Short mmCIF file of N, CA and C in Angstrom, two decimals:
data_model
loop_
_atom_site.label_atom_id
_atom_site.label_comp_id
_atom_site.label_asym_id
_atom_site.label_seq_id
_atom_site.Cartn_x
_atom_site.Cartn_y
_atom_site.Cartn_z
N MET A 1153 8.26 38.19 -45.36
CA MET A 1153 9.14 38.55 -44.48
C MET A 1153 9.05 37.93 -42.80
N ARG A 1154 8.14 37.34 -42.68
CA ARG A 1154 7.76 37.00 -41.19
C ARG A 1154 8.81 35.42 -41.79
N LEU A 1155 8.18 34.87 -42.87
CA LEU A 1155 8.88 33.99 -43.59
C LEU A 1155 10.55 33.56 -43.48
N ALA A 1156 10.78 35.19 -43.68
CA ALA A 1156 12.46 35.04 -43.52
C ALA A 1156 13.12 34.88 -41.96
N ALA A 1157 12.21 35.63 -41.10
CA ALA A 1157 12.43 35.76 -40.03
C ALA A 1157 12.68 34.40 -39.14
N CYS A 1158 11.44 33.79 -40.03
CA CYS A 1158 11.55 32.25 -38.86
C CYS A 1158 12.59 31.62 -39.45
N LEU A 1159 13.08 31.73 -40.85
CA LEU A 1159 14.05 30.89 -41.03
C LEU A 1159 15.33 31.64 -40.99
N ALA A 1160 15.17 32.84 -40.43
CA ALA A 1160 16.71 33.37 -39.50
C ALA A 1160 17.10 32.32 -38.33
N ALA A 1161 15.57 32.67 -37.69
CA ALA A 1161 15.34 32.23 -36.48
C ALA A 1161 16.68 30.51 -36.03
N ALA A 1162 15.50 29.77 -37.15
CA ALA A 1162 15.68 28.54 -37.29
C ALA A 1162 17.56 28.36 -37.93
N LEU A 1163 17.63 29.26 -38.46
CA LEU A 1163 18.98 28.77 -39.24
C LEU A 1163 20.00 29.15 -38.07
N ALA A 1164 19.80 29.97 -37.03
CA ALA A 1164 20.36 30.71 -36.23
C ALA A 1164 20.37 29.71 -34.62
N LEU A 1165 19.55 28.78 -34.77
CA LEU A 1165 19.50 27.96 -33.61
C LEU A 1165 19.96 26.66 -33.97
N THR A 1166 19.97 26.16 -35.38
CA THR A 1166 21.01 24.96 -35.98
C THR A 1166 22.14 25.25 -35.34
N GLY A 1167 22.92 26.91 -36.46
CA GLY A 1167 24.24 27.22 -35.95
C GLY A 1167 24.63 27.25 -34.42
N CYS A 1168 23.88 27.46 -33.59
CA CYS A 1168 24.63 27.05 -32.22
C CYS A 1168 24.49 25.68 -31.91
N GLN A 1169 23.41 24.80 -32.43
CA GLN A 1169 23.29 23.59 -31.46
C GLN A 1169 24.69 22.86 -32.65
N THR A 1170 24.73 23.29 -33.75
CA THR A 1170 26.13 22.83 -34.15
C THR A 1170 28.08 23.20 -33.61
N VAL A 1171 28.09 24.72 -33.34
CA VAL A 1171 28.65 25.04 -32.20
C VAL A 1171 28.98 24.35 -31.03
N ARG A 1172 27.35 24.13 -30.31
CA ARG A 1172 27.43 23.67 -29.05
C ARG A 1172 28.17 22.25 -29.60
N ASP A 1173 27.57 21.49 -30.19
CA ASP A 1173 28.23 20.03 -30.72
C ASP A 1173 29.76 20.25 -30.68
N THR A 1174 30.26 20.98 -31.33
CA THR A 1174 31.66 21.34 -31.67
C THR A 1174 32.41 22.23 -30.37
N LEU A 1175 32.52 22.61 -29.62
CA LEU A 1175 32.63 22.83 -28.61
C LEU A 1175 32.33 21.96 -27.24
N GLY A 1176 31.39 21.29 -27.57
CA GLY A 1176 31.47 20.06 -26.54
C GLY A 1176 31.57 18.66 -26.65
N SER A 1177 32.13 18.38 -27.68
CA SER A 1177 32.70 17.27 -28.46
C SER A 1177 34.69 17.03 -27.92
N PRO A 1178 34.50 15.73 -27.37
CA PRO A 1178 35.74 15.62 -26.85
C PRO A 1178 36.94 16.03 -27.64
N GLU A 1179 38.29 16.18 -27.40
CA GLU A 1179 39.55 16.55 -28.31
C GLU A 1179 39.88 15.33 -29.36
N PRO A 1180 40.25 15.33 -30.17
CA PRO A 1180 40.12 14.41 -30.87
C PRO A 1180 41.97 14.08 -30.38
N ASN A 1181 42.14 12.27 -30.53
CA ASN A 1181 43.38 12.18 -30.12
C ASN A 1181 44.64 12.83 -30.72
N PRO A 1182 45.38 13.12 -29.80
CA PRO A 1182 46.73 13.78 -29.83
C PRO A 1182 47.73 12.33 -30.95
N GLY A 1183 47.59 11.50 -30.67
CA GLY A 1183 48.32 10.66 -32.08
C GLY A 1183 47.25 8.92 -32.33
N PRO A 1184 47.75 8.22 -33.12
CA PRO A 1184 47.03 6.94 -33.50
C PRO A 1184 47.07 5.86 -32.46
N CYS A 1185 46.32 5.12 -32.72
CA CYS A 1185 45.91 4.15 -31.94
C CYS A 1185 46.92 2.91 -32.23
N PRO A 1186 47.03 2.44 -30.99
CA PRO A 1186 47.69 0.86 -31.31
C PRO A 1186 47.53 0.28 -32.12
N ASN A 1187 47.93 -0.81 -33.08
CA ASN A 1187 47.57 -1.37 -34.01
C ASN A 1187 47.14 -2.93 -33.39
N ALA A 1188 46.00 -3.33 -32.95
CA ALA A 1188 45.27 -4.84 -32.64
C ALA A 1188 45.39 -6.28 -33.80
N LEU A 1189 45.71 -6.93 -33.46
CA LEU A 1189 45.67 -7.72 -34.74
C LEU A 1189 45.95 -9.44 -33.97
N SER A 1190 45.87 -10.22 -35.15
CA SER A 1190 45.47 -11.79 -34.69
C SER A 1190 47.06 -12.05 -35.22
N LEU A 1191 47.80 -12.98 -34.63
CA LEU A 1191 49.18 -13.68 -34.84
C LEU A 1191 49.23 -14.40 -35.59
N TYR A 1192 49.89 -14.46 -36.82
CA TYR A 1192 49.22 -15.15 -38.02
C TYR A 1192 49.47 -16.75 -37.67
N ASP A 1193 50.97 -16.80 -36.57
CA ASP A 1193 51.10 -18.29 -36.52
C ASP A 1193 49.96 -19.02 -35.19
N ALA A 1194 49.51 -18.36 -34.60
CA ALA A 1194 48.23 -18.36 -33.87
C ALA A 1194 46.75 -18.31 -33.56
N HIS A 1195 46.50 -17.79 -34.98
CA HIS A 1195 44.71 -17.18 -35.28
C HIS A 1195 44.05 -18.49 -35.34
N ARG A 1196 44.27 -19.70 -35.75
CA ARG A 1196 43.60 -21.32 -35.60
C ARG A 1196 43.81 -22.01 -34.82
N LEU A 1197 43.21 -22.94 -34.53
CA LEU A 1197 43.49 -23.76 -33.38
C LEU A 1197 42.73 -24.99 -34.36
N VAL A 1198 43.43 -26.50 -34.43
CA VAL A 1198 42.97 -27.37 -34.72
C VAL A 1198 43.71 -28.52 -33.52
N GLU A 1199 42.34 -29.27 -33.33
CA GLU A 1199 42.66 -30.48 -32.61
C GLU A 1199 42.35 -31.27 -33.39
N ILE A 1200 43.53 -32.66 -33.61
CA ILE A 1200 43.78 -33.51 -34.22
C ILE A 1200 44.07 -34.68 -33.49
N GLU A 1201 42.71 -35.16 -33.49
CA GLU A 1201 42.79 -36.81 -32.40
C GLU A 1201 43.52 -38.17 -33.07
N GLY A 1202 44.40 -38.31 -32.84
CA GLY A 1202 45.08 -39.76 -33.21
C GLY A 1202 46.66 -38.91 -34.01
N ASP A 1203 47.17 -39.63 -34.94
CA ASP A 1203 48.84 -39.48 -35.54
C ASP A 1203 48.39 -38.73 -36.76
N ASP A 1204 47.08 -39.43 -37.36
CA ASP A 1204 47.28 -38.80 -38.79
C ASP A 1204 46.41 -37.34 -39.30
N PRO A 1205 46.88 -36.50 -39.46
CA PRO A 1205 46.16 -35.26 -40.22
C PRO A 1205 45.16 -35.75 -40.98
N VAL A 1206 44.15 -36.30 -40.70
CA VAL A 1206 43.46 -36.54 -41.56
C VAL A 1206 41.94 -35.19 -41.17
N PHE A 1207 40.47 -35.41 -42.52
CA PHE A 1207 39.70 -34.89 -41.77
C PHE A 1207 39.07 -35.52 -41.04
N GLU A 1208 38.56 -36.88 -40.94
CA GLU A 1208 38.32 -37.79 -39.84
C GLU A 1208 38.73 -37.69 -38.66
N ASN A 1209 39.60 -37.52 -38.26
CA ASN A 1209 40.85 -36.95 -37.15
C ASN A 1209 40.57 -35.77 -36.62
N VAL A 1210 39.96 -34.34 -37.24
CA VAL A 1210 39.58 -33.49 -36.66
C VAL A 1210 38.29 -33.09 -35.21
N GLY A 1211 38.76 -32.67 -34.19
CA GLY A 1211 38.04 -32.37 -33.41
C GLY A 1211 37.69 -30.97 -33.48
N PHE A 1212 37.44 -30.82 -32.47
CA PHE A 1212 37.13 -28.74 -32.01
C PHE A 1212 37.96 -28.02 -32.73
N THR A 1213 37.97 -27.34 -33.27
CA THR A 1213 38.55 -26.08 -34.02
C THR A 1213 38.35 -24.49 -34.56
N GLY A 1214 39.36 -23.79 -34.34
CA GLY A 1214 38.73 -22.27 -33.55
C GLY A 1214 39.57 -21.27 -34.20
N GLU A 1215 38.88 -20.21 -34.84
CA GLU A 1215 39.91 -19.04 -35.39
C GLU A 1215 39.27 -17.99 -35.58
N ILE A 1216 40.35 -16.95 -35.15
CA ILE A 1216 40.20 -15.78 -34.71
C ILE A 1216 39.72 -14.82 -36.58
N LEU A 1217 38.36 -14.77 -36.81
CA LEU A 1217 38.08 -14.06 -37.92
C LEU A 1217 38.17 -12.49 -37.75
N ASP A 1218 38.57 -11.76 -36.63
CA ASP A 1218 38.54 -10.16 -36.86
C ASP A 1218 38.78 -9.68 -35.63
N VAL A 1219 40.01 -8.58 -35.57
CA VAL A 1219 40.35 -8.14 -34.49
C VAL A 1219 39.83 -6.46 -34.36
N ALA A 1220 38.71 -5.84 -33.81
CA ALA A 1220 38.78 -4.82 -34.18
C ALA A 1220 38.95 -3.69 -32.79
N SER A 1221 39.00 -2.50 -33.00
CA SER A 1221 39.72 -1.77 -31.99
C SER A 1221 39.65 -0.16 -31.68
N ARG A 1222 39.13 0.51 -30.94
CA ARG A 1222 39.40 2.46 -30.85
C ARG A 1222 39.85 2.74 -29.23
N CYS A 1223 40.60 3.42 -29.35
CA CYS A 1223 41.55 4.10 -28.57
C CYS A 1223 41.28 5.47 -28.15
N ARG A 1224 41.25 5.77 -26.95
CA ARG A 1224 41.13 7.23 -26.68
C ARG A 1224 42.53 7.62 -25.53
N TYR A 1225 43.12 8.53 -25.87
CA TYR A 1225 44.25 8.83 -24.92
C TYR A 1225 43.60 10.18 -23.95
N THR A 1226 43.24 9.92 -22.54
CA THR A 1226 42.90 10.11 -21.57
C THR A 1226 43.17 12.21 -21.42
N ASP A 1227 44.45 12.40 -22.05
CA ASP A 1227 44.75 13.61 -21.97
C ASP A 1227 45.61 13.94 -22.88
N ARG A 1228 46.26 15.43 -22.51
CA ARG A 1228 47.69 15.25 -23.60
C ARG A 1228 48.72 14.98 -22.58
N GLN A 1229 48.49 14.57 -21.35
CA GLN A 1229 49.87 14.56 -20.70
C GLN A 1229 50.39 12.94 -21.05
N ALA A 1230 51.12 12.77 -19.79
CA ALA A 1230 51.61 11.25 -20.09
C ALA A 1230 50.80 9.83 -19.69
N SER A 1231 49.49 10.11 -19.79
CA SER A 1231 48.72 9.15 -18.98
C SER A 1231 48.16 8.11 -20.23
N PRO A 1232 47.61 6.59 -19.45
CA PRO A 1232 47.74 6.08 -20.15
C PRO A 1232 46.54 5.90 -21.25
N ILE A 1233 46.21 5.38 -22.37
CA ILE A 1233 45.62 5.11 -23.53
C ILE A 1233 44.94 3.72 -23.23
N ASP A 1234 43.30 4.31 -23.50
CA ASP A 1234 42.86 3.32 -22.94
C ASP A 1234 41.87 2.72 -24.40
N VAL A 1235 42.07 1.51 -24.38
CA VAL A 1235 41.67 0.68 -25.82
C VAL A 1235 40.56 -0.12 -25.59
N SER A 1236 39.46 -0.49 -26.69
CA SER A 1236 38.42 -1.17 -26.20
C SER A 1236 38.49 -2.24 -27.47
N MET A 1237 38.23 -3.28 -27.00
CA MET A 1237 38.71 -3.72 -28.24
C MET A 1237 37.20 -5.07 -28.30
N ALA A 1238 37.03 -5.48 -29.77
CA ALA A 1238 36.27 -6.73 -29.63
C ALA A 1238 37.39 -7.34 -30.73
N ILE A 1239 36.84 -9.13 -30.63
CA ILE A 1239 37.76 -10.51 -30.94
C ILE A 1239 36.15 -11.25 -31.57
N ARG A 1240 36.27 -11.18 -33.31
CA ARG A 1240 35.46 -12.38 -33.60
C ARG A 1240 36.18 -13.32 -33.70
N PHE A 1241 35.32 -14.53 -33.23
CA PHE A 1241 35.97 -16.03 -33.21
C PHE A 1241 34.84 -16.54 -33.97
N ALA A 1242 35.37 -17.68 -34.75
CA ALA A 1242 34.64 -18.71 -34.92
C ALA A 1242 34.75 -20.08 -34.70
N PHE A 1243 34.23 -21.23 -34.13
CA PHE A 1243 34.48 -22.52 -33.51
C PHE A 1243 33.86 -23.21 -34.38
N GLY A 1244 34.34 -24.45 -34.68
CA GLY A 1244 33.98 -25.64 -35.20
C GLY A 1244 34.18 -26.93 -34.27
N ARG A 1245 33.33 -27.60 -34.92
CA ARG A 1245 32.99 -29.26 -34.46
C ARG A 1245 33.38 -30.28 -34.99
N GLY A 1246 34.55 -31.03 -35.48
CA GLY A 1246 34.92 -32.11 -36.77
C GLY A 1246 34.69 -33.12 -36.04
N PRO A 1247 34.27 -34.22 -37.11
CA PRO A 1247 34.30 -35.73 -37.07
C PRO A 1247 34.83 -36.34 -35.31
N ALA A 1248 35.73 -36.40 -35.08
CA ALA A 1248 36.35 -36.36 -34.28
C ALA A 1248 36.02 -35.93 -32.79
N ALA A 1249 35.40 -34.53 -32.82
CA ALA A 1249 35.45 -34.08 -31.45
C ALA A 1249 34.03 -35.11 -30.64
N GLU A 1250 34.19 -34.81 -29.01
CA GLU A 1250 33.92 -35.52 -28.38
C GLU A 1250 32.89 -34.48 -27.43
N GLY A 1251 31.87 -34.46 -27.39
CA GLY A 1251 31.20 -33.72 -26.49
C GLY A 1251 30.48 -32.38 -27.33
N ARG A 1252 29.51 -31.71 -26.56
CA ARG A 1252 28.97 -30.32 -27.21
C ARG A 1252 29.48 -29.02 -26.74
N GLU A 1253 30.32 -29.44 -25.77
CA GLU A 1253 31.02 -28.14 -25.21
C GLU A 1253 32.68 -28.42 -24.90
N HIS A 1254 32.99 -27.51 -25.37
CA HIS A 1254 34.61 -26.93 -25.44
C HIS A 1254 35.13 -25.84 -25.00
N THR A 1255 36.11 -25.90 -23.87
CA THR A 1255 36.37 -24.73 -23.54
C THR A 1255 37.85 -24.73 -24.26
N TYR A 1256 38.51 -23.33 -24.93
CA TYR A 1256 39.42 -23.03 -25.77
C TYR A 1256 39.81 -21.74 -24.75
N ASN A 1257 41.22 -21.69 -25.24
CA ASN A 1257 42.11 -20.75 -24.26
C ASN A 1257 42.70 -19.58 -25.47
N TYR A 1258 42.33 -18.60 -25.37
CA TYR A 1258 43.10 -17.18 -25.60
C TYR A 1258 43.71 -16.78 -25.27
N PHE A 1259 44.95 -15.76 -25.66
CA PHE A 1259 45.69 -14.42 -25.28
C PHE A 1259 45.47 -13.17 -25.53
N VAL A 1260 45.57 -12.61 -24.83
CA VAL A 1260 45.51 -10.77 -25.27
C VAL A 1260 47.06 -10.60 -24.68
N THR A 1261 47.86 -10.16 -25.78
CA THR A 1261 49.08 -9.21 -24.95
C THR A 1261 49.34 -7.79 -25.80
N VAL A 1262 49.94 -6.74 -24.91
CA VAL A 1262 50.17 -5.76 -24.99
C VAL A 1262 51.73 -6.07 -25.06
N THR A 1263 52.27 -5.11 -26.15
CA THR A 1263 53.63 -5.03 -26.22
C THR A 1263 54.03 -4.17 -26.93
N ARG A 1264 55.17 -3.26 -26.62
CA ARG A 1264 56.27 -2.35 -26.83
C ARG A 1264 56.68 -3.00 -28.24
N ARG A 1265 56.21 -2.54 -29.67
CA ARG A 1265 55.90 -2.59 -31.14
C ARG A 1265 57.55 -3.39 -31.38
N ASP A 1266 57.46 -4.41 -31.60
CA ASP A 1266 58.79 -5.18 -31.85
C ASP A 1266 59.81 -5.23 -30.94
N THR A 1267 59.89 -4.83 -29.76
CA THR A 1267 60.59 -5.07 -28.58
C THR A 1267 60.20 -5.82 -27.31
N ALA A 1268 59.25 -5.28 -26.92
CA ALA A 1268 59.16 -6.10 -25.22
C ALA A 1268 57.21 -6.46 -24.99
N VAL A 1269 57.33 -7.53 -24.28
CA VAL A 1269 55.88 -7.81 -23.93
C VAL A 1269 55.79 -6.52 -22.78
N ILE A 1270 54.69 -6.08 -23.06
CA ILE A 1270 54.37 -5.19 -21.58
C ILE A 1270 53.50 -6.20 -20.30
N ASP A 1271 52.75 -6.88 -21.31
CA ASP A 1271 51.47 -7.87 -20.71
C ASP A 1271 51.32 -8.83 -21.07
N LYS A 1272 51.05 -9.99 -20.39
CA LYS A 1272 49.81 -11.00 -21.42
C LYS A 1272 48.93 -11.60 -20.69
N GLN A 1273 47.90 -11.53 -20.94
CA GLN A 1273 46.57 -12.69 -20.05
C GLN A 1273 46.48 -13.93 -21.00
N VAL A 1274 45.61 -14.27 -19.95
CA VAL A 1274 45.61 -15.78 -21.57
C VAL A 1274 43.47 -16.00 -20.57
N PHE A 1275 42.80 -15.89 -21.81
CA PHE A 1275 41.11 -16.17 -21.44
C PHE A 1275 40.89 -17.37 -21.92
N PRO A 1276 40.11 -18.32 -21.08
CA PRO A 1276 39.03 -19.32 -21.59
C PRO A 1276 37.93 -18.96 -22.06
N ILE A 1277 37.54 -19.27 -23.08
CA ILE A 1277 36.34 -19.04 -23.39
C ILE A 1277 35.47 -20.81 -23.91
N THR A 1278 34.29 -20.64 -22.86
CA THR A 1278 33.51 -22.04 -22.85
C THR A 1278 32.48 -22.07 -24.40
N VAL A 1279 32.49 -22.82 -25.42
CA VAL A 1279 31.46 -23.02 -26.34
C VAL A 1279 30.76 -24.01 -26.21
N ARG A 1280 29.39 -23.76 -26.55
CA ARG A 1280 28.52 -24.86 -26.71
C ARG A 1280 28.06 -25.22 -27.54
N PHE A 1281 28.01 -26.21 -28.30
CA PHE A 1281 27.19 -26.39 -30.00
C PHE A 1281 26.14 -27.27 -29.47
N ASP A 1282 24.80 -26.75 -29.96
CA ASP A 1282 23.44 -27.50 -29.85
C ASP A 1282 23.55 -28.82 -30.96
N ARG A 1283 22.49 -29.58 -30.82
CA ARG A 1283 22.57 -30.78 -31.62
C ARG A 1283 23.26 -30.76 -32.93
N ASP A 1284 22.00 -29.55 -33.37
CA ASP A 1284 22.44 -29.53 -35.27
C ASP A 1284 23.43 -28.75 -35.22
N GLU A 1285 24.14 -28.32 -34.29
CA GLU A 1285 25.36 -27.33 -34.66
C GLU A 1285 26.96 -27.81 -35.28
N ASP A 1286 27.63 -27.22 -35.92
CA ASP A 1286 28.54 -27.95 -36.45
C ASP A 1286 30.01 -26.88 -36.14
N ARG A 1287 29.35 -25.98 -36.16
CA ARG A 1287 29.86 -24.31 -35.97
C ARG A 1287 29.15 -22.97 -35.38
N VAL A 1288 30.31 -22.44 -34.42
CA VAL A 1288 29.68 -21.03 -33.62
C VAL A 1288 30.19 -20.29 -34.04
N LEU A 1289 29.33 -18.82 -33.67
CA LEU A 1289 30.46 -17.50 -34.12
C LEU A 1289 30.27 -16.88 -32.90
N VAL A 1290 31.03 -16.37 -32.37
CA VAL A 1290 31.58 -15.51 -31.11
C VAL A 1290 32.37 -14.12 -31.25
N THR A 1291 31.63 -13.48 -30.21
CA THR A 1291 32.40 -12.43 -30.06
C THR A 1291 32.56 -11.59 -28.85
N GLU A 1292 33.99 -12.09 -28.30
CA GLU A 1292 34.69 -11.24 -27.58
C GLU A 1292 35.16 -9.77 -27.51
N GLU A 1293 34.34 -9.40 -26.03
CA GLU A 1293 34.65 -8.00 -26.43
C GLU A 1293 35.21 -7.34 -25.04
N PHE A 1294 36.35 -6.55 -25.02
CA PHE A 1294 37.07 -5.33 -23.65
C PHE A 1294 37.00 -4.63 -23.71
N ASP A 1295 36.29 -4.00 -22.66
CA ASP A 1295 35.90 -2.74 -22.51
C ASP A 1295 37.03 -1.89 -22.37
N SER A 1296 38.38 -1.69 -21.79
CA SER A 1296 39.07 -1.36 -21.16
C SER A 1296 40.63 -1.94 -20.69
N ILE A 1297 41.73 -1.31 -21.91
CA ILE A 1297 42.97 -2.00 -21.98
C ILE A 1297 43.49 -0.73 -21.79
N ARG A 1298 44.17 -0.90 -20.83
CA ARG A 1298 44.68 0.21 -20.24
C ARG A 1298 46.51 -0.01 -20.45
N ILE A 1299 47.54 1.43 -21.64
CA ILE A 1299 48.28 0.97 -22.29
C ILE A 1299 49.01 2.16 -21.51
N PRO A 1300 49.97 2.52 -20.71
CA PRO A 1300 51.04 3.11 -20.24
C PRO A 1300 51.78 3.75 -21.27
N ARG A 1301 52.09 5.42 -20.56
CA ARG A 1301 52.73 5.83 -21.85
C ARG A 1301 53.82 6.50 -20.49
N ALA A 1302 55.06 6.53 -20.96
CA ALA A 1302 56.18 7.00 -20.14
C ALA A 1302 56.44 8.71 -20.71
N GLU A 1303 56.02 9.11 -21.27
CA GLU A 1303 56.04 10.62 -22.22
C GLU A 1303 54.80 11.27 -22.66
N ALA A 1304 54.75 12.23 -22.54
CA ALA A 1304 53.59 12.40 -23.41
C ALA A 1304 53.24 12.71 -24.41
N ASP A 1305 54.68 12.56 -25.15
CA ASP A 1305 54.85 12.49 -26.91
C ASP A 1305 54.63 11.05 -27.08
N THR A 1306 54.41 10.14 -26.12
CA THR A 1306 54.72 8.64 -26.57
C THR A 1306 52.75 8.04 -27.48
N SER A 1307 53.69 7.79 -28.99
CA SER A 1307 52.32 7.82 -29.25
C SER A 1307 51.79 5.64 -29.22
N GLY A 1308 50.51 6.10 -29.42
CA GLY A 1308 50.17 4.42 -29.58
C GLY A 1308 50.77 3.61 -31.00
N ALA A 1309 50.91 4.37 -31.79
CA ALA A 1309 51.96 3.98 -32.68
C ALA A 1309 52.73 2.61 -32.13
N ASN A 1310 53.90 2.73 -30.61
CA ASN A 1310 54.74 2.54 -30.46
C ASN A 1310 54.08 1.14 -29.67
N PHE A 1311 52.87 0.79 -29.96
CA PHE A 1311 52.34 -0.54 -28.97
C PHE A 1311 51.44 -1.31 -30.01
N GLU A 1312 51.46 -2.26 -29.49
CA GLU A 1312 50.90 -3.32 -30.05
C GLU A 1312 49.81 -4.15 -29.41
N ILE A 1313 48.79 -4.82 -29.67
CA ILE A 1313 47.60 -5.42 -28.92
C ILE A 1313 47.71 -6.89 -29.48
N ILE A 1314 47.92 -7.82 -29.56
CA ILE A 1314 48.53 -8.80 -30.61
C ILE A 1314 47.39 -10.40 -29.18
N VAL A 1315 46.65 -11.20 -30.77
CA VAL A 1315 46.16 -12.03 -29.71
C VAL A 1315 45.64 -13.02 -30.63
N GLY A 1316 45.56 -14.47 -29.84
CA GLY A 1316 45.71 -15.62 -30.89
C GLY A 1316 45.50 -16.27 -29.40
N PHE A 1317 45.34 -17.55 -30.05
CA PHE A 1317 45.14 -19.05 -29.28
C PHE A 1317 46.62 -19.82 -28.47
N GLU A 1318 46.33 -19.81 -27.51
CA GLU A 1318 47.21 -20.95 -27.00
C GLU A 1318 47.13 -22.22 -27.53
N LEU A 1319 48.35 -22.79 -27.99
CA LEU A 1319 48.86 -23.83 -28.56
C LEU A 1319 49.79 -25.06 -28.12
N THR A 1320 49.51 -25.90 -28.93
CA THR A 1320 50.41 -27.36 -28.40
C THR A 1320 51.42 -26.83 -29.26
N ASP A 1321 53.07 -27.38 -28.99
CA ASP A 1321 53.79 -27.71 -30.09
C ASP A 1321 52.96 -28.28 -31.67
N GLU A 1322 52.74 -29.53 -31.55
CA GLU A 1322 51.87 -29.73 -32.08
C GLU A 1322 51.13 -28.74 -33.26
N GLN A 1323 50.20 -27.87 -32.49
CA GLN A 1323 49.31 -27.08 -32.91
C GLN A 1323 49.57 -26.18 -33.69
N LEU A 1324 50.38 -25.51 -33.04
CA LEU A 1324 51.52 -24.46 -33.81
C LEU A 1324 52.12 -25.20 -34.92
N GLU A 1325 52.99 -26.32 -34.98
CA GLU A 1325 53.64 -26.27 -35.88
C GLU A 1325 52.68 -27.55 -37.93
N PHE A 1326 51.52 -27.40 -37.14
CA PHE A 1326 50.16 -27.99 -37.75
C PHE A 1326 50.12 -26.63 -38.69
N ASN A 1327 49.89 -25.28 -37.82
CA ASN A 1327 49.19 -24.16 -38.47
C ASN A 1327 50.59 -23.41 -39.32
N ARG A 1328 51.80 -23.78 -39.00
CA ARG A 1328 53.25 -23.04 -39.97
C ARG A 1328 53.26 -24.06 -41.19
N SER A 1329 52.78 -25.75 -41.03
CA SER A 1329 52.42 -26.22 -41.84
C SER A 1329 51.62 -26.18 -43.40
N GLY A 1330 51.23 -25.20 -43.02
CA GLY A 1330 50.08 -24.61 -44.15
C GLY A 1330 48.74 -25.46 -44.50
N LEU A 1331 48.79 -26.66 -43.73
CA LEU A 1331 47.57 -27.45 -43.68
C LEU A 1331 46.26 -26.76 -42.98
N ARG A 1332 45.43 -26.93 -43.76
CA ARG A 1332 43.92 -25.95 -43.10
C ARG A 1332 42.84 -27.53 -43.31
N PHE A 1333 42.20 -27.52 -42.38
CA PHE A 1333 40.85 -28.15 -42.60
C PHE A 1333 39.49 -27.27 -42.26
N ARG A 1334 38.63 -27.25 -42.35
CA ARG A 1334 37.16 -26.70 -42.70
C ARG A 1334 35.83 -27.76 -42.16
N VAL A 1335 35.07 -27.16 -41.39
CA VAL A 1335 34.11 -27.89 -40.84
C VAL A 1335 33.10 -27.76 -41.94
N ASP A 1336 33.06 -26.86 -42.77
CA ASP A 1336 31.69 -26.94 -43.62
C ASP A 1336 32.23 -27.53 -45.30
N ALA A 1337 33.80 -28.58 -45.40
CA ALA A 1337 34.09 -28.57 -46.61
C ALA A 1337 33.21 -29.62 -46.86
N GLY A 1338 32.93 -29.25 -48.31
CA GLY A 1338 31.86 -30.54 -49.29
C GLY A 1338 30.65 -29.95 -48.43
N GLN A 1339 30.01 -29.26 -47.82
CA GLN A 1339 28.59 -29.48 -47.21
C GLN A 1339 27.78 -27.93 -48.68
N GLY A 1340 28.15 -28.18 -49.59
CA GLY A 1340 27.42 -27.20 -50.73
C GLY A 1340 26.90 -26.20 -50.45
N GLY A 1341 26.90 -25.00 -50.14
CA GLY A 1341 26.33 -24.15 -49.72
C GLY A 1341 26.47 -23.06 -48.48
#
């Protein structure tokens, strides 16, 4: 009998904790988060030293490996959507790269899906390659990207967050050609 009373008390306390957690947790988002993605034509950067696009002429390279995001509607009114985002990069140092440090520029753009750019910002990222490194992985994090909403029923699905490298016309043409260079090509393992 005493054991049953203890078990009943433990279950009651556990039940209260579950109810408290449920009641105390924030409301679910009233709509979906904006898509966050890398622009295919600008998700990689290959610097070619000279006119001939051969492996020996590859300088510094960069690639956006992944874009992950979470969002929160601050309330059910027409308030902004707060988005946190992480971009995972891989940077390379090819045979024609000079120096151990290189600054890359990438952009983060918020758009009204398929219609208009709301905001675009360019960010520099400086990467240091140690003596024995030809590749470096870096994750850049953004804690709060605020996306305005005109109406309370404007969904996050109406927006996109697009990231990519700032490219020259030649780099963009190279990306669109389908050619690829990998720093680790031929390094068995």
